[in-house]
PDB file of C-alpha atoms in Angstrom:
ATOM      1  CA  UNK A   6     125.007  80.108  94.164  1.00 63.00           C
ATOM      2  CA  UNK A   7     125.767  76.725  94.847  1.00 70.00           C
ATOM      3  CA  UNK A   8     123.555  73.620  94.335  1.00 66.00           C
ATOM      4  CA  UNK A   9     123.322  73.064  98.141  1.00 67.00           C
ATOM      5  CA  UNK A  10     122.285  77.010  98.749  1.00 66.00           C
ATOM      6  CA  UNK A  11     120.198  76.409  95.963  1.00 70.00           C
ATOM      7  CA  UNK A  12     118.310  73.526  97.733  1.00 70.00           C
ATOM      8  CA  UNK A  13     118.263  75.596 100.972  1.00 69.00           C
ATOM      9  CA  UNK A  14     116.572  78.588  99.338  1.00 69.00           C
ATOM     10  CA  UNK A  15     114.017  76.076  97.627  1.00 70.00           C
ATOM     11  CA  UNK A  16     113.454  74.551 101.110  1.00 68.00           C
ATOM     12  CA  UNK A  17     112.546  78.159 102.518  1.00 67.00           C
ATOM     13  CA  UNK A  18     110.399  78.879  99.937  1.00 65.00           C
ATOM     14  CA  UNK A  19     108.403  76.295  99.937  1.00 67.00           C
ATOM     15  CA  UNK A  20     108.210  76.798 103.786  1.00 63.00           C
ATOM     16  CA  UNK A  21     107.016  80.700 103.787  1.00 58.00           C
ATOM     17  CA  UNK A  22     103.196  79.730 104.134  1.00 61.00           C
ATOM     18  CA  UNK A  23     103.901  77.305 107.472  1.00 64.00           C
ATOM     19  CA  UNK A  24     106.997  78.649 108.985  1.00 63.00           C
ATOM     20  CA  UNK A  25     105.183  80.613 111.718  1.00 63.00           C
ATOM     21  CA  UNK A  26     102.467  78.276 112.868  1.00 63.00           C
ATOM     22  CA  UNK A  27     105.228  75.462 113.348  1.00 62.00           C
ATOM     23  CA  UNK A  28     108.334  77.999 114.658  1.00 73.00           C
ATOM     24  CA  UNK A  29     107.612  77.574 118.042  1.00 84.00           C
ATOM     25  CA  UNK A  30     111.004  76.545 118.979  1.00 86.00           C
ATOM     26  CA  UNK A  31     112.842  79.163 116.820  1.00 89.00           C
ATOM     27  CA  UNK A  32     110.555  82.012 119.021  1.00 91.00           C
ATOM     28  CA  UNK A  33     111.819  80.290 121.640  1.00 93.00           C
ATOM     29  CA  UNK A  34     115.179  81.312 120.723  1.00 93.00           C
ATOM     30  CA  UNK A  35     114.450  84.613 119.562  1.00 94.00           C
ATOM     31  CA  UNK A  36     113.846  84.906 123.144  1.00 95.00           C
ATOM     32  CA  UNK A  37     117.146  83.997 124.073  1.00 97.00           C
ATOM     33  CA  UNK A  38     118.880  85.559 121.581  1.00 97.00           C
ATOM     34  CA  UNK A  39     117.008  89.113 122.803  1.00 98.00           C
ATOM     35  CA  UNK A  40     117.835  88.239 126.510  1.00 98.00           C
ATOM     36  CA  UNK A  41     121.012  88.384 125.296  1.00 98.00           C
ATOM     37  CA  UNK A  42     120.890  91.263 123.239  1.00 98.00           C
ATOM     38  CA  UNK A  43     119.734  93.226 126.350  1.00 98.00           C
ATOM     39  CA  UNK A  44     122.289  91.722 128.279  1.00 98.00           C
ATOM     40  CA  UNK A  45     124.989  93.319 125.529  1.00 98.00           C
ATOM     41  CA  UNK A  46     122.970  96.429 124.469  1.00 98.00           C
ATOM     42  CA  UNK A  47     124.519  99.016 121.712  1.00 97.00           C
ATOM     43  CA  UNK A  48     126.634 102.041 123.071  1.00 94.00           C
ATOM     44  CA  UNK A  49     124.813 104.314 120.898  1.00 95.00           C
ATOM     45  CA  UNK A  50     121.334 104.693 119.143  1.00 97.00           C
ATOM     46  CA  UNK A  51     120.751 102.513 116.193  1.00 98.00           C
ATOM     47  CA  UNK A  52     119.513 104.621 113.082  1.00 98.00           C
ATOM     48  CA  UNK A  53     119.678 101.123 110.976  1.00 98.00           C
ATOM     49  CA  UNK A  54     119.538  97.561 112.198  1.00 98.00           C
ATOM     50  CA  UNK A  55     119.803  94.674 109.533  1.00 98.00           C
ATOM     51  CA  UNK A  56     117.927  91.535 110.304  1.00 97.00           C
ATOM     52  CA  UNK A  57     120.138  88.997 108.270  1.00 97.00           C
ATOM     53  CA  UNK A  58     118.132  85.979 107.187  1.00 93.00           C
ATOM     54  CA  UNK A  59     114.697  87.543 108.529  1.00 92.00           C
ATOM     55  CA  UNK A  60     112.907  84.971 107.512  1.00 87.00           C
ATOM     56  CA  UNK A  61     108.550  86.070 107.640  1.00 84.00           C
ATOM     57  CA  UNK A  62     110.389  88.863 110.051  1.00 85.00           C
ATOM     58  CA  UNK A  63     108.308  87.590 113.377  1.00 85.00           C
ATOM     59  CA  UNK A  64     111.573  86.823 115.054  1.00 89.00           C
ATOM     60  CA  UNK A  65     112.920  90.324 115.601  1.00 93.00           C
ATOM     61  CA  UNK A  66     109.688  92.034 116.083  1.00 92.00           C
ATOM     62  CA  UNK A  67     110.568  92.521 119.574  1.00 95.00           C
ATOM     63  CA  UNK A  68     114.540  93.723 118.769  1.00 97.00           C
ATOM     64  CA  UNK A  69     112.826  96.120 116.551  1.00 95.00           C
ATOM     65  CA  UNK A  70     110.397  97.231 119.272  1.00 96.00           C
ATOM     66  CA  UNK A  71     112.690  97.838 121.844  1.00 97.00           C
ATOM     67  CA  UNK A  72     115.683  99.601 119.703  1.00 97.00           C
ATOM     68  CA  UNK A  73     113.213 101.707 117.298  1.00 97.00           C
ATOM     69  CA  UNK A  74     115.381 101.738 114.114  1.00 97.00           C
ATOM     70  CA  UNK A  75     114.855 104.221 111.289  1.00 96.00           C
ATOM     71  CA  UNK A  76     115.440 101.776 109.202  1.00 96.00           C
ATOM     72  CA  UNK A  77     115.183  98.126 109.170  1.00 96.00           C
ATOM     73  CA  UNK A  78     117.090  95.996 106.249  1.00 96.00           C
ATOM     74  CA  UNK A  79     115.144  93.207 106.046  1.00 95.00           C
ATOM     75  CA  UNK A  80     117.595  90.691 104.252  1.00 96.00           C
ATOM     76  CA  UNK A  81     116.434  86.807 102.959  1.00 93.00           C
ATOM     77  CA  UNK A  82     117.779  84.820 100.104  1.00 89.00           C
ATOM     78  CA  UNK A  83     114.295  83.135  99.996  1.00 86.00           C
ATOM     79  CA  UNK A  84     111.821  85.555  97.902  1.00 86.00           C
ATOM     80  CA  UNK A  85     109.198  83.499  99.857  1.00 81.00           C
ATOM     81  CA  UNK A  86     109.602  84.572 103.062  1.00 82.00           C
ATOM     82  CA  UNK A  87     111.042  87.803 101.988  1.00 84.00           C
ATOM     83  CA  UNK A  88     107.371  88.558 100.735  1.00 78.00           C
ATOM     84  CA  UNK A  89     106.069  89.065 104.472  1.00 66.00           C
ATOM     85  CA  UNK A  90     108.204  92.257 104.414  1.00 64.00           C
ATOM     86  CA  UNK A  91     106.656  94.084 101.554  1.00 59.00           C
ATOM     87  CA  UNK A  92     104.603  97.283 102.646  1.00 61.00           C
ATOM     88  CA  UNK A  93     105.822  97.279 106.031  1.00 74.00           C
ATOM     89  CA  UNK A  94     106.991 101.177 107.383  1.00 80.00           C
ATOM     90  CA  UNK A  95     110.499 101.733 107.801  1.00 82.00           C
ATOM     91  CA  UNK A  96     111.334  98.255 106.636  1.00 87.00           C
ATOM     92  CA  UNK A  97     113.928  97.631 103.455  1.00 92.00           C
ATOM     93  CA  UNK A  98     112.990  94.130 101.861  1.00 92.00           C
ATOM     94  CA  UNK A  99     116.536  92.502 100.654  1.00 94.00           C
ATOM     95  CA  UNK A 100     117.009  89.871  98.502  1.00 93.00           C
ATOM     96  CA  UNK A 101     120.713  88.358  99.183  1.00 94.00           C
ATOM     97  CA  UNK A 102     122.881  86.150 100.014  1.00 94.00           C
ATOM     98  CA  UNK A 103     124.557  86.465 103.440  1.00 96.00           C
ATOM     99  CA  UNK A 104     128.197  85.764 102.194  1.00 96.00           C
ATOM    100  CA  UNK A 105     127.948  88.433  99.682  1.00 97.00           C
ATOM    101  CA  UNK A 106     125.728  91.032 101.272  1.00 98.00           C
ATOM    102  CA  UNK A 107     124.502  93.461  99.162  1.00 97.00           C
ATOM    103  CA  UNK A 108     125.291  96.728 101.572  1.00 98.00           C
ATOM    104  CA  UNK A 109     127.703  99.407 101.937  1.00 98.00           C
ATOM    105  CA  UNK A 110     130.682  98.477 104.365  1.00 98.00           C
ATOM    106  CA  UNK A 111     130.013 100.195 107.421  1.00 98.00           C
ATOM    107  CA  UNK A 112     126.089 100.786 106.827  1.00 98.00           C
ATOM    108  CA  UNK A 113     124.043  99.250 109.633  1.00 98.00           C
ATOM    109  CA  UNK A 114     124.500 100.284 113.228  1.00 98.00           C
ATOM    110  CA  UNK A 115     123.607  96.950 114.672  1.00 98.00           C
ATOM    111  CA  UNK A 116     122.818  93.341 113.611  1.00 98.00           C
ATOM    112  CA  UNK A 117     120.314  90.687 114.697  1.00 98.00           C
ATOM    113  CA  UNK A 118     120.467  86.827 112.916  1.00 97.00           C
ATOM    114  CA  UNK A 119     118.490  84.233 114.354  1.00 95.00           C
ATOM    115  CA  UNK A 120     119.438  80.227 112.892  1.00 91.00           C
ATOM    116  CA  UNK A 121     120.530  82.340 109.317  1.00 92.00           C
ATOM    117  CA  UNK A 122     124.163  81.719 109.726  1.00 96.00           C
ATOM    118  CA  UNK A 123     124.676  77.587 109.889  1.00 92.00           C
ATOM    119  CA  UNK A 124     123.507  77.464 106.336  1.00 89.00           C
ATOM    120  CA  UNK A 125     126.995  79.704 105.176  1.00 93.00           C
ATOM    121  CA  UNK A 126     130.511  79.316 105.547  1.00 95.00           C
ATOM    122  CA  UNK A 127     131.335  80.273 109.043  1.00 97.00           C
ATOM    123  CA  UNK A 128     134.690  83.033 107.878  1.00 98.00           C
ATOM    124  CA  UNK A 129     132.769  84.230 104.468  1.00 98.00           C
ATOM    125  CA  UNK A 130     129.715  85.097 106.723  1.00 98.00           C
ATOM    126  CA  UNK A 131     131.445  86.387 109.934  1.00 98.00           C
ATOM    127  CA  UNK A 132     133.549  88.628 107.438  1.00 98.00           C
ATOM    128  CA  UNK A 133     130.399  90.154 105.804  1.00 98.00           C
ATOM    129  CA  UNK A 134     128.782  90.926 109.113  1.00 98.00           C
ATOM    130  CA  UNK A 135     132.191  92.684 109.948  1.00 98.00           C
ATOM    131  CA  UNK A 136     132.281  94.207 106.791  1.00 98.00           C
ATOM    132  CA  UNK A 137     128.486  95.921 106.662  1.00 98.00           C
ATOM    133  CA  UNK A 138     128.638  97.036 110.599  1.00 98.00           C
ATOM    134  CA  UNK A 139     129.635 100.337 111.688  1.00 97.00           C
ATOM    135  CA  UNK A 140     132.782 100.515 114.260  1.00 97.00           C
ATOM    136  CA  UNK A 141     131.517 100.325 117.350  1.00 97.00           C
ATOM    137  CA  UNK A 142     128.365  98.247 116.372  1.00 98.00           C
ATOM    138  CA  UNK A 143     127.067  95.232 117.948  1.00 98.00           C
ATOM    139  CA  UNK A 144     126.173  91.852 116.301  1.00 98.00           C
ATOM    140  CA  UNK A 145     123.567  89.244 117.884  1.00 98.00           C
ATOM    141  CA  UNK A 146     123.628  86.039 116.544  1.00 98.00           C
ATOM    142  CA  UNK A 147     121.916  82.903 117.178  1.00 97.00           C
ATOM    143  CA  UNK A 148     123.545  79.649 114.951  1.00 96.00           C
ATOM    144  CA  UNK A 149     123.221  75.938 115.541  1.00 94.00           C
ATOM    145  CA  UNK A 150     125.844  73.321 116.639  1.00 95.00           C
ATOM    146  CA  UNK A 151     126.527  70.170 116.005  1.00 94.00           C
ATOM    147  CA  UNK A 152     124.470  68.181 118.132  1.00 94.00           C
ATOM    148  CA  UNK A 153     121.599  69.796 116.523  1.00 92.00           C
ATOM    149  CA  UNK A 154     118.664  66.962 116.144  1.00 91.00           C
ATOM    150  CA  UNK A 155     121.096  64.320 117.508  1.00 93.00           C
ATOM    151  CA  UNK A 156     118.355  62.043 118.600  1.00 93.00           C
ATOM    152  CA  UNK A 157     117.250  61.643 114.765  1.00 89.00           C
ATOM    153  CA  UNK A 158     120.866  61.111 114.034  1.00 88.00           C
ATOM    154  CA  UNK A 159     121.183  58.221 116.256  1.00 89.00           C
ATOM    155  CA  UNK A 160     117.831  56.999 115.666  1.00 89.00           C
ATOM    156  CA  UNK A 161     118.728  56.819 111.909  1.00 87.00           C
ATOM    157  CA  UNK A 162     122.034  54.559 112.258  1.00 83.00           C
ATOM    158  CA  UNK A 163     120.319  51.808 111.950  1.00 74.00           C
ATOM    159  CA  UNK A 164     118.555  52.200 109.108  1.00 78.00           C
ATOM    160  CA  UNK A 165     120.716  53.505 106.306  1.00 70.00           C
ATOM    161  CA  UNK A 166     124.261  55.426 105.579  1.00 64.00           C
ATOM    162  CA  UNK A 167     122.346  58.439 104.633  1.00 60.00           C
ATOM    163  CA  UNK A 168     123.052  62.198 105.804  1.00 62.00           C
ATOM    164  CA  UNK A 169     119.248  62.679 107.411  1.00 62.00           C
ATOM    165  CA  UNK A 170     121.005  65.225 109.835  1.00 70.00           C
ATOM    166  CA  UNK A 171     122.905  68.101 108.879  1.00 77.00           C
ATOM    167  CA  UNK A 172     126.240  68.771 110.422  1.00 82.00           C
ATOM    168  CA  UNK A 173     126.436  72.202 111.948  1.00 92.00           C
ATOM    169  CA  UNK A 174     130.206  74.103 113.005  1.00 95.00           C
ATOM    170  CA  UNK A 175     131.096  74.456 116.710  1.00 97.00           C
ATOM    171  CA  UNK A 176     130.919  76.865 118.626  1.00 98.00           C
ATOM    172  CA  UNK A 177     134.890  77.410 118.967  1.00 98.00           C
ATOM    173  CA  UNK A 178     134.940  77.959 114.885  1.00 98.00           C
ATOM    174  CA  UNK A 179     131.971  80.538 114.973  1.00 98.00           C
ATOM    175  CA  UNK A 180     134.114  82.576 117.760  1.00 98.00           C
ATOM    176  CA  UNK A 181     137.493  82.059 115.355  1.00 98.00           C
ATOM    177  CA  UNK A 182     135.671  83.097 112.596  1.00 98.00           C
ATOM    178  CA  UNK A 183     134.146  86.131 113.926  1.00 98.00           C
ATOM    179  CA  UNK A 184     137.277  87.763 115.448  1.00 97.00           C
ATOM    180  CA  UNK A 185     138.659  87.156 111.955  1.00 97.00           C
ATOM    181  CA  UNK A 186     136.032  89.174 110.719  1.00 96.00           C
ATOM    182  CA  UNK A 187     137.002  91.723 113.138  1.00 96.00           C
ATOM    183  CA  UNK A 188     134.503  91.339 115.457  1.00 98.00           C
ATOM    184  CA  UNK A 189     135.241  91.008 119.528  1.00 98.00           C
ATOM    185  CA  UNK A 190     133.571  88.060 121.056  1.00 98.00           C
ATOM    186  CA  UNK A 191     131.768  89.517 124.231  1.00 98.00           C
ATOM    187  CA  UNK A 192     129.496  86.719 124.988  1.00 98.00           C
ATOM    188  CA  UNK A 193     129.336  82.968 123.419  1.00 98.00           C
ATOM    189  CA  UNK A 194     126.470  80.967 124.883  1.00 98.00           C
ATOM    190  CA  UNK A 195     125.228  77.169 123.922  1.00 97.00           C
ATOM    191  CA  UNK A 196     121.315  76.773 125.301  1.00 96.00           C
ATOM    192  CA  UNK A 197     120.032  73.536 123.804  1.00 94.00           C
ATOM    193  CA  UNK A 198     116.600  74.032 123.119  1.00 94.00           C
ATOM    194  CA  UNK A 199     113.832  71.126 122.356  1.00 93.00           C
ATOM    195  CA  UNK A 200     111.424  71.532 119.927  1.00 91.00           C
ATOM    196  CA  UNK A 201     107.977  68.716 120.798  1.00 94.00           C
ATOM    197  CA  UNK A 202     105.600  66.737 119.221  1.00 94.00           C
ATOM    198  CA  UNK A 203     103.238  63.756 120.644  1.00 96.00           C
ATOM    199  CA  UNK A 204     104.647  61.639 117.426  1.00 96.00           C
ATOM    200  CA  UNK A 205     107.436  60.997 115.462  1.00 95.00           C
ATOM    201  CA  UNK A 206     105.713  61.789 112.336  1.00 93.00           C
ATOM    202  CA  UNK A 207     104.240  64.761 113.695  1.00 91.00           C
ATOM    203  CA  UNK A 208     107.618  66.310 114.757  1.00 91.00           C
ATOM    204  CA  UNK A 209     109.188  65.665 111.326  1.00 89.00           C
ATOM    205  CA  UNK A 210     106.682  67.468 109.789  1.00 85.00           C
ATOM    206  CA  UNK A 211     106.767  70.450 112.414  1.00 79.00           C
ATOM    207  CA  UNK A 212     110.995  70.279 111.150  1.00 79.00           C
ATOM    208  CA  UNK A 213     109.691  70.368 107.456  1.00 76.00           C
ATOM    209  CA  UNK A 214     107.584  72.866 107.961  1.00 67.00           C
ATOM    210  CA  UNK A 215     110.143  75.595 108.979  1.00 62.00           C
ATOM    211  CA  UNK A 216     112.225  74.361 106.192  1.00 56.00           C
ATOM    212  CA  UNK A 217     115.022  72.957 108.443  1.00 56.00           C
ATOM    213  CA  UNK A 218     114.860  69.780 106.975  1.00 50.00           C
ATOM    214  CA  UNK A 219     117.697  67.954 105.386  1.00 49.00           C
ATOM    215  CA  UNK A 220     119.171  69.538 101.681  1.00 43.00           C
ATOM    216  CA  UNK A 221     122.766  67.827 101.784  1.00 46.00           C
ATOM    217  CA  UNK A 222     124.029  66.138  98.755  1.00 45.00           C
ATOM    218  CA  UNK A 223     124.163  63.075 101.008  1.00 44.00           C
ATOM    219  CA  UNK A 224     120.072  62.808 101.798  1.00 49.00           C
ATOM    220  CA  UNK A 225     118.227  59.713 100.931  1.00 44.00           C
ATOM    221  CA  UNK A 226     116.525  59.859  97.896  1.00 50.00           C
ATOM    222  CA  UNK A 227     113.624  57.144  98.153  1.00 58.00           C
ATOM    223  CA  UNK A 228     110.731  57.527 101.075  1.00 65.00           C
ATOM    224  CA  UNK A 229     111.406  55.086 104.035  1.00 74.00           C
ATOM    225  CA  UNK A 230     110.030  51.440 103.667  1.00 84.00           C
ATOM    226  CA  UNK A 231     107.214  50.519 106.105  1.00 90.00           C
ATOM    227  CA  UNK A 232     109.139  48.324 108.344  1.00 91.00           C
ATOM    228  CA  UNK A 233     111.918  50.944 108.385  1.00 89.00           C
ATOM    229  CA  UNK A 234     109.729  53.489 109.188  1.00 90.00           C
ATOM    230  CA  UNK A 235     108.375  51.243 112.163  1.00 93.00           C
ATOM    231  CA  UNK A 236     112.057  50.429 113.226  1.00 93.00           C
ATOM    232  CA  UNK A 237     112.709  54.354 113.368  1.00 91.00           C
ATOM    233  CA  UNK A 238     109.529  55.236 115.544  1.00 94.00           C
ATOM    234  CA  UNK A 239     110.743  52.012 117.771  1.00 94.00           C
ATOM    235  CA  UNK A 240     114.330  53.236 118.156  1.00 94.00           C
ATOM    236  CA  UNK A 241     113.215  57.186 118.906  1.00 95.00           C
ATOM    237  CA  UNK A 242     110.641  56.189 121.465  1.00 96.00           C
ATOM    238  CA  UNK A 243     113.613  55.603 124.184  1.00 95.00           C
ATOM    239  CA  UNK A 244     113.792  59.398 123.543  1.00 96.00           C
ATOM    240  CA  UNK A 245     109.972  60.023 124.901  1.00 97.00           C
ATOM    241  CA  UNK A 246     109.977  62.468 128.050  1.00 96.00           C
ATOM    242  CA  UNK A 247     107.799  62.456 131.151  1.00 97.00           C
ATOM    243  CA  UNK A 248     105.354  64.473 129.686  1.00 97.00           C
ATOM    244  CA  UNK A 249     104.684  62.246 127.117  1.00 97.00           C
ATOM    245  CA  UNK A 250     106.313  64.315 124.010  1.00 97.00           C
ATOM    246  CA  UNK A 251     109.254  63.320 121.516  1.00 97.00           C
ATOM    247  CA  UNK A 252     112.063  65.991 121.667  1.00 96.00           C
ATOM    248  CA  UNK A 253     114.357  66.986 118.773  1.00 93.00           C
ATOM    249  CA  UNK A 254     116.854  69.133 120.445  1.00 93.00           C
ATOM    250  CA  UNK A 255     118.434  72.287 118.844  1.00 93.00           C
ATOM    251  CA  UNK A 256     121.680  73.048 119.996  1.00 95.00           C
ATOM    252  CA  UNK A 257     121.996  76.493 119.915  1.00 96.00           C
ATOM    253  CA  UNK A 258     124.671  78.747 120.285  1.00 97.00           C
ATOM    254  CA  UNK A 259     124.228  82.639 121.180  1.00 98.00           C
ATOM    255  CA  UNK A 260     127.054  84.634 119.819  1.00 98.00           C
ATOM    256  CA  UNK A 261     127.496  88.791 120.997  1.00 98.00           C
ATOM    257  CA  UNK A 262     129.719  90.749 118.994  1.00 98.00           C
ATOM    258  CA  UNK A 263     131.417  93.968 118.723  1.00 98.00           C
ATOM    259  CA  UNK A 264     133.027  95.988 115.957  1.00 97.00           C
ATOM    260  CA  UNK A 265     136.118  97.327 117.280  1.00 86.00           C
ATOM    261  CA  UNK A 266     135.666 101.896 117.045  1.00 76.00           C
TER     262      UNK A 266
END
């Protein structure tokens, strides 16, 4: 595993006990991400779904509802949140890595992965999901882009050269790297999404919380000075909306795909 994976899978650890009480934006998605699921339903029954990078598994509780699996593969690389799984009927707690998933090729009958994906290499992960899903299977797959928390991006220009954002793929290399993997592209959707807090402080925390927070080799190593902190809240308050909140906007991208029979 690599040291940046490494740092991601520490992140989510550390983030097991919070995730759900600050996720509010990634349900949000989850809601999308079914809308479009139901929008591009399987052709045929599914007998086992994976849930790649489940996460504490509240994201696909609906998914699960509605399609009634025999078997759900509940797949993490962070024990952490992978502990949420343990006891629950019908569900298969996974340990692995999504470029190197530990499952048969052709195994699963249908595929859900909520914000899992951005953290892999677009054509190593897109070929796995291939790989593992049974011909005529369907994939639904929500990533992020990359003007994923652009408002902290810009805010952060003028206070150091630091990576304090992550840079996320496009949406035109996730659909590249997915018929690659041999998967048809039936739908591709991008539905920004804002997650809110009253302060600046507050909605960093809510980011840090989830675990989404930056790991890149190129994050800043010492805390923020106070007058750099004060410049920062300064700068993002031109962001504030008419309802008073601070927005960090997600830009999500909804993928639907099809293994070919």
């Amino acid at each position: 595993m690599t040291e940046r994976k490494q740092r991601v899978r520490a992140a989510f650890d550390r983030a097991a006990s919070t995730y759900d009480a600050a996720a509010a934006v990634q349900r949000e998605i989850c809601a999308h991400l079914l809308d479009l699921a139901r929008a591009h339903p399987p052709a045929a029954p599914v007998r086992r779904l994976l849930d790649a990078g489940c996460g504490t598994g509240s994201g696909a509780t609906r998914l699960v509802d509605w399609l009634a699996p025999r078997q759900c593969f509940a797949l993490d690389f962070a024990p952490g949140m992978l502990a949420r799984h343990v006891g629950r009927p019908g569900h298969a707690a996974i340990c692995g890595d999504l470029e190197h998933l530990p499952l048969a090729d052709a195994s699963v009958d249908a595929i859900w992965s909520s914000l899992a994906v951005q953290w892999c290499n677009p054509a190593r992960v897109m070929a796995e999901l291939g790989r593992v899903l049974q011909p005529g299977g369907t994939a639904w797959v929500a990533t992020l882009g990359p003007d994923t928390l652009w408002e902290l991006r810009e805010a952060f220009r003028g206070i150091d050269d630091a990576e304090h954002v992550i840079g996320f793929h496009g949406a035109d290399t996730w659909q590249q790297s997915a018929i690659q993997g041999r998967l048809r592209v039936a739908a591709c959707q991008r539905v920004p999404t804002a997650a809110t807090a009253d302060s600046l402080r507050r909605l960093l925390k809510d980011i840090k919380a989830i675990g989404a927070h930056q790991v890149g080799s190129g994050r800043r190593r010492k805390p923020l000075g106070k007058a750099a902190w004060r410049q920062l809240e300064c700068t993002y308050e031109r962001h504030r909306r008419a309802d008073a909140l601070l927005p960090a906007t997600y830009d999500v991208i909804l993928l639907a795909l099809h293994r070919s029979a």
